[in-house]
Each structure stands twice: as structure tokens, then as C-alpha cells.
PDB file of C-alpha atoms in Angstrom:
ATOM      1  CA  UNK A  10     -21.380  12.583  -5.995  1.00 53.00           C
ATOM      2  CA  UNK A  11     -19.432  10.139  -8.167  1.00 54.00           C
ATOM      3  CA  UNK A  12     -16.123   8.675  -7.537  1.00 57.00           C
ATOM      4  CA  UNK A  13     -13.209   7.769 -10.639  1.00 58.00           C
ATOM      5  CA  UNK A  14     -11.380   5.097  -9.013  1.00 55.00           C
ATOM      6  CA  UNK A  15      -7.804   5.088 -10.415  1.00 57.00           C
ATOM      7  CA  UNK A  16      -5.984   1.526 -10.715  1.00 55.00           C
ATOM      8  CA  UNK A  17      -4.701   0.542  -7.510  1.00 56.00           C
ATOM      9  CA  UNK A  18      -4.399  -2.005  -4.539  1.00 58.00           C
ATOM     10  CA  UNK A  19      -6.252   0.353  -2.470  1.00 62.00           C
ATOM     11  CA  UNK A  20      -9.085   0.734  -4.850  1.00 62.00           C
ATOM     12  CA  UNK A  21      -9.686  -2.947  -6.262  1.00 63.00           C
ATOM     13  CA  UNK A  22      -9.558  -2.193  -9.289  1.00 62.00           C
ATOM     14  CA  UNK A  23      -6.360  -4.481 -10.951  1.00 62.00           C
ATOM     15  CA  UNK A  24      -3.699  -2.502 -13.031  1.00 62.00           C
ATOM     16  CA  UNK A  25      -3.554  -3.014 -16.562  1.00 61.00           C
ATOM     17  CA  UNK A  26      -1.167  -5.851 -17.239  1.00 64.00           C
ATOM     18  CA  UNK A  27       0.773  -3.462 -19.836  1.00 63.00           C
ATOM     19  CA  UNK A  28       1.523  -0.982 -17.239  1.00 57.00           C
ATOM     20  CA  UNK A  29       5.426  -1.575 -15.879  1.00 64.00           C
ATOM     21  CA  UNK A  30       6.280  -0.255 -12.399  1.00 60.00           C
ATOM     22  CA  UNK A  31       9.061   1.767 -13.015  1.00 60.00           C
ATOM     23  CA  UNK A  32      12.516   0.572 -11.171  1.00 62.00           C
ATOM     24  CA  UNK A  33      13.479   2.996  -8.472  1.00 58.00           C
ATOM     25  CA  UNK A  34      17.035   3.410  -6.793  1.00 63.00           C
ATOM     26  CA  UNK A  35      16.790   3.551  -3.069  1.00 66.00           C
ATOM     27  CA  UNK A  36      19.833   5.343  -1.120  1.00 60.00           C
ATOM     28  CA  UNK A  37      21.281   1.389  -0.359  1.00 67.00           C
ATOM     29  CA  UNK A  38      21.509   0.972  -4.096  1.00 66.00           C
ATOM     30  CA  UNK A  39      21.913   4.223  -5.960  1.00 62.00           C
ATOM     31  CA  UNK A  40      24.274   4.195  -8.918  1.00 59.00           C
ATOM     32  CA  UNK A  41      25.622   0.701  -7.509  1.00 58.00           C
ATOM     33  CA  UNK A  42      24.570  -1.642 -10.030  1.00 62.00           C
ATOM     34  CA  UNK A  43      27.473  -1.490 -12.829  1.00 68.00           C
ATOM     35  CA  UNK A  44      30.196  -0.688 -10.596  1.00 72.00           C
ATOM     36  CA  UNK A  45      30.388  -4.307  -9.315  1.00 78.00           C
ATOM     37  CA  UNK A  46      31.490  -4.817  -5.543  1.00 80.00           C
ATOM     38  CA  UNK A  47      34.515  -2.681  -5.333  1.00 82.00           C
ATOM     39  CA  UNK A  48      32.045  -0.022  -7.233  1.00 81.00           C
ATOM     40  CA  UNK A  49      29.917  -0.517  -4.426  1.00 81.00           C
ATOM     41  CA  UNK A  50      32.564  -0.407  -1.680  1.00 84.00           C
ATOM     42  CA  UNK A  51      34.096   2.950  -2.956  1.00 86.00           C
ATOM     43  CA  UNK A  52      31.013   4.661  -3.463  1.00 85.00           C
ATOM     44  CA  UNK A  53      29.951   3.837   0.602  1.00 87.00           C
ATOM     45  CA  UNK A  54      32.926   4.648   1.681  1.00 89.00           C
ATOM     46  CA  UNK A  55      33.272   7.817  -0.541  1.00 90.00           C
ATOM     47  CA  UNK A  56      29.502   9.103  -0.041  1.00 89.00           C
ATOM     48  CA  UNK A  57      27.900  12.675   1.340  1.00 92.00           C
ATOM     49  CA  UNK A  58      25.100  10.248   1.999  1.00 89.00           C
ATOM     50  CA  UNK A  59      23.501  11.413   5.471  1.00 92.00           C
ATOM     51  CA  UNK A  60      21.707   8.351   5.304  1.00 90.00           C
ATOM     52  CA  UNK A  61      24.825   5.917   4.437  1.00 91.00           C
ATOM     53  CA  UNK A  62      26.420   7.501   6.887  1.00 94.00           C
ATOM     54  CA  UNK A  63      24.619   6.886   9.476  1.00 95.00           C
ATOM     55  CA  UNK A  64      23.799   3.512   9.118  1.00 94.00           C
ATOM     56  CA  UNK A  65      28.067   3.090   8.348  1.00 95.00           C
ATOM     57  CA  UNK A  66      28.017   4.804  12.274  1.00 97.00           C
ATOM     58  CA  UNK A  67      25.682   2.303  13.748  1.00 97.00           C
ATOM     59  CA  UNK A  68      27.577  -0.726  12.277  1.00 96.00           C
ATOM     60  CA  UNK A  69      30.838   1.157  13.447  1.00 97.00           C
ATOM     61  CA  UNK A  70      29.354   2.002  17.067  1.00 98.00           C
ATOM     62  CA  UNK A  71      28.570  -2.263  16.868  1.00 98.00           C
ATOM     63  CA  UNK A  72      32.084  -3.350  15.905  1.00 98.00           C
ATOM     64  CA  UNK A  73      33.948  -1.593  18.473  1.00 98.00           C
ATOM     65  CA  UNK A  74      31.371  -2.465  20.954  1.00 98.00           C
ATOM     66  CA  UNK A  75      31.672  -6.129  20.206  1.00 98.00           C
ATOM     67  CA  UNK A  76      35.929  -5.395  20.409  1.00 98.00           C
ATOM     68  CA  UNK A  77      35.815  -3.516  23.747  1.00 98.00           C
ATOM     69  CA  UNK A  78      33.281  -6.252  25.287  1.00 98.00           C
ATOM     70  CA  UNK A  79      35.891  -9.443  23.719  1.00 97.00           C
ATOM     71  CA  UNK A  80      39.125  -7.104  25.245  1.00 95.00           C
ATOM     72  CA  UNK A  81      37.116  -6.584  28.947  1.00 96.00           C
ATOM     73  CA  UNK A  82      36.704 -10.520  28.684  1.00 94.00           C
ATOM     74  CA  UNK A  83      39.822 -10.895  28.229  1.00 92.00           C
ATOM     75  CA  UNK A  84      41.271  -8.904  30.742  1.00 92.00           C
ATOM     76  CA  UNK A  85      38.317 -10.451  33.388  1.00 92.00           C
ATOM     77  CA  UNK A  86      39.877 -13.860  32.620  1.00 90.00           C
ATOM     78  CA  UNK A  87      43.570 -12.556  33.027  1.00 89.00           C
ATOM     79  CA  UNK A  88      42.818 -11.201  36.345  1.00 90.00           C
ATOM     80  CA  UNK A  89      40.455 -14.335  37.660  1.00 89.00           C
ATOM     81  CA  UNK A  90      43.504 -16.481  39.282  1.00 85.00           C
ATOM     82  CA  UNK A  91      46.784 -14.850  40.568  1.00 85.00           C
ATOM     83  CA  UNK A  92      48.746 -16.649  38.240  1.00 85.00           C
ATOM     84  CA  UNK A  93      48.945 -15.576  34.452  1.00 83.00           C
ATOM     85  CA  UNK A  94      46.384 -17.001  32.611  1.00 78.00           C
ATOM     86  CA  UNK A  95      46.389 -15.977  28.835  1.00 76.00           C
ATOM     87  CA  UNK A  96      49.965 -13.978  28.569  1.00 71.00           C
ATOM     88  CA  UNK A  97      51.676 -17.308  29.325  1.00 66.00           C
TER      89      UNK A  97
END
């Protein structure tokens, strides 16, 4: 039983140097690179993405979290003393 190892890190045996890895997109970076940044902003905010959307949620789901958590603060610190604290 013989074995043809193909060129590979798994096999040891070193690609040829001529060989180029092709560049892939990913979904982070597909069709983004000669839009510039608002390129880039429009097609996030414009995508079908299920992917970019999701991670778009979880940043979303962060932001408000961090607002809600700075506005309970607030209102903690308003209601320490009897007298008005932060509205003057």
C-alpha cells in the first residue's frame, strides 16, 4: 500500500515556492477593498449578510447595554441624598 503525499503542512512535504495562495474574501471583507471607508460603511449597513448582521446585533445589544447601565447610574446617584444631586 503506497501513499502520494500532496504538498502540505500536514504532510511535511514544503510547497513549491512558485505556488501563490490564492487571496480569499471573508464575509468581514467582501467587495470592501475599493470602496474606501464610506464603501465599507454603506455596504454593512446596507447588507442581507446573516452573518454581518448578527455580529451588527451583538455590538448593538453592547451599546445600549453600556447606555442603560451609565442612565441606572445615573439615576442611583440622583436618588442617593434627598437633595438634588446631578439636575442642579
Amino acid at each position: 500500500m503506497s501513499t502520494i503525499s500532496q504538498p502540505g503542512i500536514l504532510t511535511g512535504v514544503p510547497k513549491p515556492e512558485t505556488e501563490t495562495e490564492p487571496q480569499v474574501d471573508n464575509y468581514l471583507t467582501y467587495g470592501d477593498e475599493k470602496k474606501g471607508i464610506m464603501g465599507t460603511i454603506w455596504s454593512w449597513a446596507t447588507t442581507v449578510d446573516h452573518k454581518r448582521i448578527g455580529i451588527m446585533y451583538m455590538f448593538t445589544v453592547l451599546g445600549f447595554f453600556l447606555v442603560g447601565g451609565i442612565g441606572a447610574l445615573l439615576v442611583r446617584t440622583e436618588l442617593f441624598t434627598p437633595d438634588p444631586t446631578l439636575a442642579g
